[in-house]
mmCIF file of C-alpha atoms in Angstrom:
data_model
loop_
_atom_site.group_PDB
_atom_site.id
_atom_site.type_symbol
_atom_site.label_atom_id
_atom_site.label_comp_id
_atom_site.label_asym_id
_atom_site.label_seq_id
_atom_site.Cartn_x
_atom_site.Cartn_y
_atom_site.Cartn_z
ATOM 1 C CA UNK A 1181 -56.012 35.955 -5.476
ATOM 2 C CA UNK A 1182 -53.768 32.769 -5.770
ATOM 3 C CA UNK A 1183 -51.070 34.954 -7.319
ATOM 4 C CA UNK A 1184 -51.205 37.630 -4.394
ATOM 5 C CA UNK A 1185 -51.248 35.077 -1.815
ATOM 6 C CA UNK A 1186 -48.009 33.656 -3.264
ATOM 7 C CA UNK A 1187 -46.557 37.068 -3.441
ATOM 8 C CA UNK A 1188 -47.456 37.907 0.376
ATOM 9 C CA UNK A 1189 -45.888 35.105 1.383
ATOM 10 C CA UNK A 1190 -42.538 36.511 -0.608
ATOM 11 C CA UNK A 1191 -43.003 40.260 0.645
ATOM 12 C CA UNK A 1192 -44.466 40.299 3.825
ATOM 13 C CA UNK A 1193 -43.507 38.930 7.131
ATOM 14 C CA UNK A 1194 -45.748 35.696 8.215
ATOM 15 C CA UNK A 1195 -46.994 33.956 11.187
ATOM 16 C CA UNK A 1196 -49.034 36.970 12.322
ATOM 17 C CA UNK A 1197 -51.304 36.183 15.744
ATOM 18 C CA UNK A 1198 -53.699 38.958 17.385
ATOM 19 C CA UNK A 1199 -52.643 39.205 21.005
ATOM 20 C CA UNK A 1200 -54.998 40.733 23.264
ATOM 21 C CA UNK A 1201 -53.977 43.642 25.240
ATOM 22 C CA UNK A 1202 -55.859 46.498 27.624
ATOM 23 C CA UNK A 1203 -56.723 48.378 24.952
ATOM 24 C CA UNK A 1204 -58.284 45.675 22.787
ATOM 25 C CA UNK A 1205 -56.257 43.448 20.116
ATOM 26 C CA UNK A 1206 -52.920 43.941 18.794
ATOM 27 C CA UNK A 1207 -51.225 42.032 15.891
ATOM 28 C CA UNK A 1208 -47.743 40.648 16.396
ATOM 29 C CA UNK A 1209 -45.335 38.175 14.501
ATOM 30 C CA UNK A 1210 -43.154 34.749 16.199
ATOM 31 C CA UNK A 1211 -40.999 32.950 13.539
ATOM 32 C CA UNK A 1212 -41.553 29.664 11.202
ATOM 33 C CA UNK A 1213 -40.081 27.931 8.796
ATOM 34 C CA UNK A 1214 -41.659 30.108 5.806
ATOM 35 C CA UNK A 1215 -39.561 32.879 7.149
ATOM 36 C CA UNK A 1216 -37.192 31.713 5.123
ATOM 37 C CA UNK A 1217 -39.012 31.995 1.783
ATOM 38 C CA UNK A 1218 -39.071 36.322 2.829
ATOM 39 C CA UNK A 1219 -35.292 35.881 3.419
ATOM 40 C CA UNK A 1220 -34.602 34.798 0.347
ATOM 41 C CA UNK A 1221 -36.752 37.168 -1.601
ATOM 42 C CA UNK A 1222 -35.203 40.141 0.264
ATOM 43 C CA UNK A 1223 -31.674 38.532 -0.738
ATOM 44 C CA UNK A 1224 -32.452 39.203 -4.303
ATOM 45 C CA UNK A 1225 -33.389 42.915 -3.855
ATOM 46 C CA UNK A 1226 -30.418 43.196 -1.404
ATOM 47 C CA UNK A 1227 -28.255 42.028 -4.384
ATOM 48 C CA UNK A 1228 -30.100 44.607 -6.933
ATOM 49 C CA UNK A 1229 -29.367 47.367 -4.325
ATOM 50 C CA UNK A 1230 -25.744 46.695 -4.017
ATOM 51 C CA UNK A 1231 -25.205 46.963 -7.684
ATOM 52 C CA UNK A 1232 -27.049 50.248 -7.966
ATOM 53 C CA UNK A 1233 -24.745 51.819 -4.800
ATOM 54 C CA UNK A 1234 -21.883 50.072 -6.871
ATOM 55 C CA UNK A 1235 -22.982 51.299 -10.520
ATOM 56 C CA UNK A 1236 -24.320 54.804 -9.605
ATOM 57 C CA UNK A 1237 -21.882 56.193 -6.705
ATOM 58 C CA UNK A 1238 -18.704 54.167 -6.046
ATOM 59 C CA UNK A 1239 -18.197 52.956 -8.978
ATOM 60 C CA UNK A 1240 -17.718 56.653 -10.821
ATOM 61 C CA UNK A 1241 -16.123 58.349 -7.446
ATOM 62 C CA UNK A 1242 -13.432 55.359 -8.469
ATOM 63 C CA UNK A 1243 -12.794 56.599 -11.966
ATOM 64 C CA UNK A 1244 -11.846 59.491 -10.649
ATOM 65 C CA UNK A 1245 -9.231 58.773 -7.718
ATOM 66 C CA UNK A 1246 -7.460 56.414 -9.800
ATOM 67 C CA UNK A 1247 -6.430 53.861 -7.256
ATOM 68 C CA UNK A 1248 -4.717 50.746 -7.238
ATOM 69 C CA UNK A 1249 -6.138 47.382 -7.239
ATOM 70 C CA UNK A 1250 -6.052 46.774 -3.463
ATOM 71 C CA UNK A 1251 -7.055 50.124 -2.460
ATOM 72 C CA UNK A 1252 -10.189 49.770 -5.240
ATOM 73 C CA UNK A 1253 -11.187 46.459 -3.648
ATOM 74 C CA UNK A 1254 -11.073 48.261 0.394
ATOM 75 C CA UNK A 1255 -12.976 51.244 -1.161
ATOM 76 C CA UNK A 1256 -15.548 49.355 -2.302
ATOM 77 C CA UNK A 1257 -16.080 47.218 0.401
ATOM 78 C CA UNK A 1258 -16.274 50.557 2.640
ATOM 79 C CA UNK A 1259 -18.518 51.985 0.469
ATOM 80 C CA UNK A 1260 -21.030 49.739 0.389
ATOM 81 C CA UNK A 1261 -20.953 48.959 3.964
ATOM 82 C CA UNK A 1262 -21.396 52.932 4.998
ATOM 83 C CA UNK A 1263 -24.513 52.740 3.069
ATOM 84 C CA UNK A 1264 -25.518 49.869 4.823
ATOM 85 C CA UNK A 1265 -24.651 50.647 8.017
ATOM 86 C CA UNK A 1266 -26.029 54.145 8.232
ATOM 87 C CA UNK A 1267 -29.331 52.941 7.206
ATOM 88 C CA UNK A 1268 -29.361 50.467 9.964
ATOM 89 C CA UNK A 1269 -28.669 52.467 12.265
ATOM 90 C CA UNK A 1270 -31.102 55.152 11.081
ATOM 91 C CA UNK A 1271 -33.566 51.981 11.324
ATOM 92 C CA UNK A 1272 -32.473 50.405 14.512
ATOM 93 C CA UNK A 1273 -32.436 53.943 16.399
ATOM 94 C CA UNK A 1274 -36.229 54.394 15.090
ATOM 95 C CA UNK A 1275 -37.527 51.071 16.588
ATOM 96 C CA UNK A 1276 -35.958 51.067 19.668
ATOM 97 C CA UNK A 1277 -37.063 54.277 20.661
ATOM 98 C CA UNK A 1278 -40.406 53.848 19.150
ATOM 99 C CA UNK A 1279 -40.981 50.806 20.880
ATOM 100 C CA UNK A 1280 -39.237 51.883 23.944
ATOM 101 C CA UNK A 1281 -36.171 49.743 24.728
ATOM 102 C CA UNK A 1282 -34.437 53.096 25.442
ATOM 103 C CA UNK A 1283 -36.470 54.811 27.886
ATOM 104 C CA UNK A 1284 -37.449 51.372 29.175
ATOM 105 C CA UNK A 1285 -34.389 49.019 30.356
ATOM 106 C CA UNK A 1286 -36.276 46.655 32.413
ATOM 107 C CA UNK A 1287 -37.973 45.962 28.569
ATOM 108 C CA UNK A 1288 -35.230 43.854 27.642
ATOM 109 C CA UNK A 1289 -35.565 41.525 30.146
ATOM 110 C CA UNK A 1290 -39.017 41.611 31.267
ATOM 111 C CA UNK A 1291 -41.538 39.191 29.992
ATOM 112 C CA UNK A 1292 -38.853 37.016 28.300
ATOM 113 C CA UNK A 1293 -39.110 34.754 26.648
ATOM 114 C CA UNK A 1294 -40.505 37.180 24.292
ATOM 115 C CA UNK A 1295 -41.776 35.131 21.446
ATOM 116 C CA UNK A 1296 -44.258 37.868 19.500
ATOM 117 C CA UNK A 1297 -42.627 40.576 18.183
ATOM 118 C CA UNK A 1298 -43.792 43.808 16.798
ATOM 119 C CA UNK A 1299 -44.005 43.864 12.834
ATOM 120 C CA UNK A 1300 -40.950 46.372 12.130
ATOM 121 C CA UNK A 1301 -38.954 44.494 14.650
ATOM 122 C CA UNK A 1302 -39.481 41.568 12.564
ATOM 123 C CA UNK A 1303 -39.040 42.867 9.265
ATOM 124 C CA UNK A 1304 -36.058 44.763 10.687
ATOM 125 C CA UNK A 1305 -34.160 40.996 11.488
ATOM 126 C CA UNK A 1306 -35.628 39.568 8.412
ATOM 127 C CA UNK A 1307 -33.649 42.155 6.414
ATOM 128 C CA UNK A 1308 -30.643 41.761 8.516
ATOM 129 C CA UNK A 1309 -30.237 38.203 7.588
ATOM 130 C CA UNK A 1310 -30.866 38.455 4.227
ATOM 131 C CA UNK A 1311 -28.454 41.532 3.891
ATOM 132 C CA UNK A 1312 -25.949 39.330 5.789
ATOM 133 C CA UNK A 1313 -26.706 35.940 3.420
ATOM 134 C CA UNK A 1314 -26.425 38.559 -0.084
ATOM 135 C CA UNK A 1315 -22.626 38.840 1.217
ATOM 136 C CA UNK A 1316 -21.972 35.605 0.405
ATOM 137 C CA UNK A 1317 -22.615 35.643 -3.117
ATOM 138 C CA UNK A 1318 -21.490 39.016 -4.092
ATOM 139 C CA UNK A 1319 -17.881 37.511 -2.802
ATOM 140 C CA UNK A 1320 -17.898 36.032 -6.085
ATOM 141 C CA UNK A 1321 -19.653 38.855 -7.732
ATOM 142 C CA UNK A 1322 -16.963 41.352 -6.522
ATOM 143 C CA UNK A 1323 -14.424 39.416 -7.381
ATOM 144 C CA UNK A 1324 -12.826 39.870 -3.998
ATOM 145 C CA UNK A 1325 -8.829 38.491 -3.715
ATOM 146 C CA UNK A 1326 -8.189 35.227 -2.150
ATOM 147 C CA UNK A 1327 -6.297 36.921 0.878
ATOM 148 C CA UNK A 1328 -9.244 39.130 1.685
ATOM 149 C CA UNK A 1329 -12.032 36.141 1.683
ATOM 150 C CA UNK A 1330 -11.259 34.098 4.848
ATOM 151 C CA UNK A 1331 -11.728 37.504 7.234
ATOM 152 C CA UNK A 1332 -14.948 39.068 5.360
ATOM 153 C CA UNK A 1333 -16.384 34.846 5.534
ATOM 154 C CA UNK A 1334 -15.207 35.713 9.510
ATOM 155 C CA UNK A 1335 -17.101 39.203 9.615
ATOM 156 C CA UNK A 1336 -20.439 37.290 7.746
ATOM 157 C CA UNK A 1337 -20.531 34.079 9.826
ATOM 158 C CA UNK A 1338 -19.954 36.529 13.410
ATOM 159 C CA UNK A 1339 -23.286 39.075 11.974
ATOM 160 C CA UNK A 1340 -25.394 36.090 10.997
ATOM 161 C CA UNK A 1341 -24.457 33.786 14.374
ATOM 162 C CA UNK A 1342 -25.634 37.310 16.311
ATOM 163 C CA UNK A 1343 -28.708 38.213 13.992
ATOM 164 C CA UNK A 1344 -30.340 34.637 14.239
ATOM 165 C CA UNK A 1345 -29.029 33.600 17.626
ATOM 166 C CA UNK A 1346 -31.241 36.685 19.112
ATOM 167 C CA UNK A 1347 -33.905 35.792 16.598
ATOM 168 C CA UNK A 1348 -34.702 32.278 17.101
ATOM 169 C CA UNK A 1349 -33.706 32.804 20.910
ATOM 170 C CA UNK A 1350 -36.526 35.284 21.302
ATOM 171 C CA UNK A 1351 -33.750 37.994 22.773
ATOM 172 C CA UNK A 1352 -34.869 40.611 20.322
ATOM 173 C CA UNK A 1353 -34.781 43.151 21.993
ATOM 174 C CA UNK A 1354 -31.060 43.032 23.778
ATOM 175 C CA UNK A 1355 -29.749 41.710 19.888
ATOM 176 C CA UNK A 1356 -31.266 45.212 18.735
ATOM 177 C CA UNK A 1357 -29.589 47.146 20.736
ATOM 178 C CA UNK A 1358 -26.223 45.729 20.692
ATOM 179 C CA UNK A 1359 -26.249 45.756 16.782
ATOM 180 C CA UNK A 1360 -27.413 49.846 17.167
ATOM 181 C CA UNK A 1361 -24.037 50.301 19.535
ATOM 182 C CA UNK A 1362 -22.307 47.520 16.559
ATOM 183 C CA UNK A 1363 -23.263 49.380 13.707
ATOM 184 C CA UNK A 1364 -22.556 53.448 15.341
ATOM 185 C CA UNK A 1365 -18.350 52.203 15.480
ATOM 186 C CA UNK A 1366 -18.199 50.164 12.251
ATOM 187 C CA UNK A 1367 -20.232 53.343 10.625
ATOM 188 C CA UNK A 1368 -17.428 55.450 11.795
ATOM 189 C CA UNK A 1369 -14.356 53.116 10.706
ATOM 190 C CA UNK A 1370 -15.162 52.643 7.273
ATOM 191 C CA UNK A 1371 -16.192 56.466 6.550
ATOM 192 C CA UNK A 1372 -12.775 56.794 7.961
ATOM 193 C CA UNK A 1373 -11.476 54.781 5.201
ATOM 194 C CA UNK A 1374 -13.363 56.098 2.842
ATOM 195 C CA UNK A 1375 -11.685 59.489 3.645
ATOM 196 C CA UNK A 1376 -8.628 58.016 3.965
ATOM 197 C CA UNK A 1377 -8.408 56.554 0.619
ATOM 198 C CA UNK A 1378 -9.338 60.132 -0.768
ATOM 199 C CA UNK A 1379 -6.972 62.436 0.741
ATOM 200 C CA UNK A 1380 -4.299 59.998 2.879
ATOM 201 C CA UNK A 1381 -3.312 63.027 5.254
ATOM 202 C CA UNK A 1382 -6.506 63.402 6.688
ATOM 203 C CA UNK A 1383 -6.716 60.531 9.743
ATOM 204 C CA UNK A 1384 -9.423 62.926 11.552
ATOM 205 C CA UNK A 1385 -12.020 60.496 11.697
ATOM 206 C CA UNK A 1386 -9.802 57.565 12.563
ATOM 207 C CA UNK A 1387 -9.576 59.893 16.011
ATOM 208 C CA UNK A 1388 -13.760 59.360 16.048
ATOM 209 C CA UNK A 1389 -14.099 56.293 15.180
ATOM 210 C CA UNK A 1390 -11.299 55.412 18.179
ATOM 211 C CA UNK A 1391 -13.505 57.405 20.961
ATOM 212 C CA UNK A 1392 -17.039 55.887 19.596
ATOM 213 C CA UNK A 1393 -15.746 52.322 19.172
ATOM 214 C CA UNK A 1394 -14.259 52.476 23.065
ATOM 215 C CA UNK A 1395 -17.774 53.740 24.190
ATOM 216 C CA UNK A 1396 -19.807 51.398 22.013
ATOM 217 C CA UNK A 1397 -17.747 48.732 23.682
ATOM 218 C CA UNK A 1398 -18.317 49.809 27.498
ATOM 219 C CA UNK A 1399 -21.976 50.248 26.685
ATOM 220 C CA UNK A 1400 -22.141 46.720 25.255
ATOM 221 C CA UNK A 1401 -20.357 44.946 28.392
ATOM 222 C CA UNK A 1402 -22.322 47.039 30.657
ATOM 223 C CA UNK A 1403 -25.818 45.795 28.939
ATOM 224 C CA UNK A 1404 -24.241 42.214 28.439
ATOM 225 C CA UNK A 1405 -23.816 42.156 32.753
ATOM 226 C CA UNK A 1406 -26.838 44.147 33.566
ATOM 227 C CA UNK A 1407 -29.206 41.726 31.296
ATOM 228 C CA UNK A 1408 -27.156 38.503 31.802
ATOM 229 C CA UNK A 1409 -26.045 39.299 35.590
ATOM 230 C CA UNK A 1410 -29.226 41.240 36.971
ATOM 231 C CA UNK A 1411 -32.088 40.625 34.410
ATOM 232 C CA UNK A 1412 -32.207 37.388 33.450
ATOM 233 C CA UNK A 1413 -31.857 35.422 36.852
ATOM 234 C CA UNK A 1414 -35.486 37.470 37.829
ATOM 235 C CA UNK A 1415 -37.838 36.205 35.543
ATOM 236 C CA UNK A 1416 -40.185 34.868 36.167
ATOM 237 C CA UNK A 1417 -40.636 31.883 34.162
ATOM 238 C CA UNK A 1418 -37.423 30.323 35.172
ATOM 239 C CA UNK A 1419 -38.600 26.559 33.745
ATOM 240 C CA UNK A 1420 -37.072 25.476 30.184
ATOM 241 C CA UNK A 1421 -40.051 25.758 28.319
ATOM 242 C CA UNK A 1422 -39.156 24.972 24.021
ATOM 243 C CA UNK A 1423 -42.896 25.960 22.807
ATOM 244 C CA UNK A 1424 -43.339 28.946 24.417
ATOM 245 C CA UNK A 1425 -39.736 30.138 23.490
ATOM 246 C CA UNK A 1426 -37.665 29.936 26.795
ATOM 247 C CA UNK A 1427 -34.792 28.112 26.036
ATOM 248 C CA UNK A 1428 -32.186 28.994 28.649
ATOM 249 C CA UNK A 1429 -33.612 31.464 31.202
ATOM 250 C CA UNK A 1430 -33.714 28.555 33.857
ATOM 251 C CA UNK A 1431 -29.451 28.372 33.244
ATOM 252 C CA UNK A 1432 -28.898 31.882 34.444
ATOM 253 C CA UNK A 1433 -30.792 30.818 37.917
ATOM 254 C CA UNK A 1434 -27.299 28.753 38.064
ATOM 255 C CA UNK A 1435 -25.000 30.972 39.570
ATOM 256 C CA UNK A 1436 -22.047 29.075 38.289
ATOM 257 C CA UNK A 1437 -23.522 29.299 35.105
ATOM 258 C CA UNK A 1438 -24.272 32.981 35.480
ATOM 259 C CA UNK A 1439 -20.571 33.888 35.856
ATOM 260 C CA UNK A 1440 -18.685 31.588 33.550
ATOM 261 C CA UNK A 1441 -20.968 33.185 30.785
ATOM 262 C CA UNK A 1442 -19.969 36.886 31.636
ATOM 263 C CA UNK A 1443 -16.559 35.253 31.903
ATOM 264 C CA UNK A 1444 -16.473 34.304 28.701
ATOM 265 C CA UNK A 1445 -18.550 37.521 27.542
ATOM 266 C CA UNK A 1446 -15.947 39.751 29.170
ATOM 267 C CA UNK A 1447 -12.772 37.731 27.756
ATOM 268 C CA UNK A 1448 -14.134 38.274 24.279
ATOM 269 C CA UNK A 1449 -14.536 42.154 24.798
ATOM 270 C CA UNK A 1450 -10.978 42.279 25.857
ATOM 271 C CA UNK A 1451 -9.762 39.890 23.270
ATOM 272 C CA UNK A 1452 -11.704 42.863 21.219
ATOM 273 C CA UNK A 1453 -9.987 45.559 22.807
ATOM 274 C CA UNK A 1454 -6.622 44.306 22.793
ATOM 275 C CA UNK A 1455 -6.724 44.036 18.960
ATOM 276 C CA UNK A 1456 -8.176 47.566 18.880
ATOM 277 C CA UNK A 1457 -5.130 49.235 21.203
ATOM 278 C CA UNK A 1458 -2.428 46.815 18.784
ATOM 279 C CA UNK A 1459 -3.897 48.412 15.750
ATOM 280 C CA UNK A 1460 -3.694 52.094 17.011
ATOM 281 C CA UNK A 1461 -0.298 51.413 18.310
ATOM 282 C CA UNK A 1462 0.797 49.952 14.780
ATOM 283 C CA UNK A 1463 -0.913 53.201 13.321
ATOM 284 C CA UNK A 1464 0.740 55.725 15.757
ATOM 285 C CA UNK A 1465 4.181 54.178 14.781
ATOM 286 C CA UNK A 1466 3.476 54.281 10.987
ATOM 287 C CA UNK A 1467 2.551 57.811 11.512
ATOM 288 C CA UNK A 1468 5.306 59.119 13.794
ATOM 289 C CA UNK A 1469 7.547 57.086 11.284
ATOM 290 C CA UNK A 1470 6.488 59.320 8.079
ATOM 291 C CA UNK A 1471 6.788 62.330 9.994
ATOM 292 C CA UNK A 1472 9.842 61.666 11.112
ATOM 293 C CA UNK A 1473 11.283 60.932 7.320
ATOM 294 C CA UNK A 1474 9.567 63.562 5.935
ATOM 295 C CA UNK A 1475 11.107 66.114 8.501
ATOM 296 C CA UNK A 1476 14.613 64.149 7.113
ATOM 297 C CA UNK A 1477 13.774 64.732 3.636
ATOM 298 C CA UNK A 1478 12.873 68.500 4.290
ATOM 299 C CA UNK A 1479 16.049 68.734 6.120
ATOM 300 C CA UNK A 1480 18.321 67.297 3.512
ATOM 301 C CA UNK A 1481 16.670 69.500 0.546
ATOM 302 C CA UNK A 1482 17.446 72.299 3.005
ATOM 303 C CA UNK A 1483 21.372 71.382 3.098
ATOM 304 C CA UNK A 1484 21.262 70.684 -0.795
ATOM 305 C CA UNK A 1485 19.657 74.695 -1.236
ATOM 306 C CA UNK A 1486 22.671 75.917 0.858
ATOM 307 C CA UNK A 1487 25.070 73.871 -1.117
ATOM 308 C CA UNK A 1488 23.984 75.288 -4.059
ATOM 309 C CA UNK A 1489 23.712 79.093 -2.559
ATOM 310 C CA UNK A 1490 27.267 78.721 -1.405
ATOM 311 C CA UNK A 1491 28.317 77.313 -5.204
ATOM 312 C CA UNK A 1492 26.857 80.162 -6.700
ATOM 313 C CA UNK A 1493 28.325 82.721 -3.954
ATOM 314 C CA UNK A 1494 32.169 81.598 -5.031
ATOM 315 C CA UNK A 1495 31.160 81.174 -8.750
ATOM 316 C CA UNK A 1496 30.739 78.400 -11.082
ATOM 317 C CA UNK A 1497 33.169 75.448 -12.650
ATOM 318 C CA UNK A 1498 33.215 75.999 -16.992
ATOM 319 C CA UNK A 1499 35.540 73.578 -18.640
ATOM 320 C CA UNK A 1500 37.059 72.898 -15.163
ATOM 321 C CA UNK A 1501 38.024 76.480 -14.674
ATOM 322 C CA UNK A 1502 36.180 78.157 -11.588
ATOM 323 C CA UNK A 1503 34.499 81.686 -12.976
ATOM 324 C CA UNK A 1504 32.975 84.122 -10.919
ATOM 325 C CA UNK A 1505 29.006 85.108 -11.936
ATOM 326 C CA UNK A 1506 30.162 87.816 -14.625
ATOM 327 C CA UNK A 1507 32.063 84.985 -16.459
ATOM 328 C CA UNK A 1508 35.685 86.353 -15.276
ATOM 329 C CA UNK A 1509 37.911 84.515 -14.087
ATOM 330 C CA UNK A 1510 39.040 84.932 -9.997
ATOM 331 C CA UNK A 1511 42.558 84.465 -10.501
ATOM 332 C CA UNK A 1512 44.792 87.094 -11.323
ATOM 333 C CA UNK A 1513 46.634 87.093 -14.759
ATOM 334 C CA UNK A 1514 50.198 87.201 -14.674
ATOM 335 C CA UNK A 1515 51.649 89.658 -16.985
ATOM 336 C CA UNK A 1516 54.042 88.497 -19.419
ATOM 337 C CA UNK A 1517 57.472 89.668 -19.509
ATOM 338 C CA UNK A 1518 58.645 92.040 -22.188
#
């Protein structure tokens, strides 16, 4: 019994409570400093995991494109995080609409701060983290070039300052659904590459990826101004309250507040979006570029074939004499005088 209550404490989310409800009792979950002891366990199988995908799948689908050193290290990376990704999003769709954040807008908002939280949305943010904190090692594991470290330490710190911000700031339930909208266009960019990198003519999904990551981003400024603008400001517990896990609601009653931190929400979305159109642009010129010299190379192997169909129509130089295809000469003799 000692040795199962040491494992629980490993394998199952802790700090349960019974909250009572109209229809009798219901279990829920708030966070604690043994929260921490799950994380890491679920590190460790996070790392297992990510050598299986590695070992078992990308691993022998690189043995067989052959590619180069830098494209091995972006398949990889892509790999791994399109198995990722569409598992959280399978995940993150399922508890939403399960616990009806979807069909239920006002949920986000209503009742904040909200401090107990279902078991699988809890489990579903411990594994987050500890997917997020595995990255960190498996730099070193992947032996990932120098060049490539300071942007995927950028892409780790953003995930985990997202992931725990919503978690310890009891906004569970808007951090779900922005990483679901997240998730949907980062899904789509590295399947791109992963096509990419197998056939480099086909840029079809690039094309999706473009239309769902404009989308995602609309959705995610609209839900940042209705819950931040609209949602927020009407609760009713407007008083900063630390032990019952409202931290900040009484700063959005601030109307100054309010709209320097939708400012500042919206400037980042178009610092976002600016880096998105500079990226297509840069891609539209590369490919306009190689269609262009390919359309140049097809031209000037069309000029060489006529040069050499107009060689062979006045004959052929032997010796530095010109003779005609049946290996006569075109020149007329001169007869010798008798």
């Amino acid at each position: 019994q000692v040795t199962a209550k040491t494992a629980f404490l490993f394998i199952l989310p802790q700090y349960n409570v019974s909250v009572p409800t109209a229809d009798g009792e219901l279990v829920q979950y708030h966070y604690g400093l043994k929260d921490l002891v799950t994380i890491l366990f679920y590190i460790f199988i996070a790392i297992i995991l990510h050598a299986v995908v590695q070992e078992y799948a990308l691993d022998k689908i690189n043995r067989r494109l052959h590619l180069s050193k830098v494209k091995h290290s972006k398949f990889n990376e892509s790999g791994q995080l399109v198995a990722f990704h569409l598992t959280s999003v399978i995940w993150c769709l399922y508890v939403v609409v399960t616990e009806g954040y979807i069909s239920n807008p006002r949920s986000l908002w209503e009742n904040y701060p909200h401090v107990y939280l279902p078991y699988q949305v809890k489990f579903f943010y411990l594994c987050q983290l500890a997917y997020w904190l595995h990255a960190l090692p498996e730099l070193y594991f992947q032996k990932v070039r120098k060049e490539e470290i300071p942007r995927q330490l950028r892409c780790i710190a953003l995930y985990l300052l997202h992931i725990a911000g919503a978690y310890l700031l009891n906004l569970t339930r808007l951090g779900l659904i922005l990483l679901l909208l997240q998730y949907l266009a980062e899904f789509f960019f590295h399947m791109a590459r992963l096509v990419y990198f197998t056939d480099e003519n086909n840029e079809k999904l690039f094309n999706v990826w473009a239309v769902v990551f404009v989308v995602t981003r609309l959705f995610t400024l609209t839900l940042y101004i209705l819950v931040i603008g609209f949602g927020l400001p009407r609760v009713e517990s407007q008083a900063l309250d630390p032990e019952r896990g409202n931290f900040f609601s009484f700063l959005f009653n601030n109307i100054l507040f309010r709209m320097s931190v939708l400012l500042l929400v919206c400037l980042f979305q178009a610092s976002v979006m600016w880096r998105f159109i500079h990226f297509q642009l840069r891609r539209w010129r590369e490919y306009w570029h190689e269609q262009s010299s390919r359309k140049r190379a097809a031209a000037a192997a069309g000029t060489k074939q006529q040069t050499k169909l107009l060689k062979r129509d006045s004959g052929y130089h032997e010796n530095g004499v010109v003779k005609a295809e049946n290996g006569t000469s075109p020149r007329t003799k001169k007869l010798k005088s008798p």
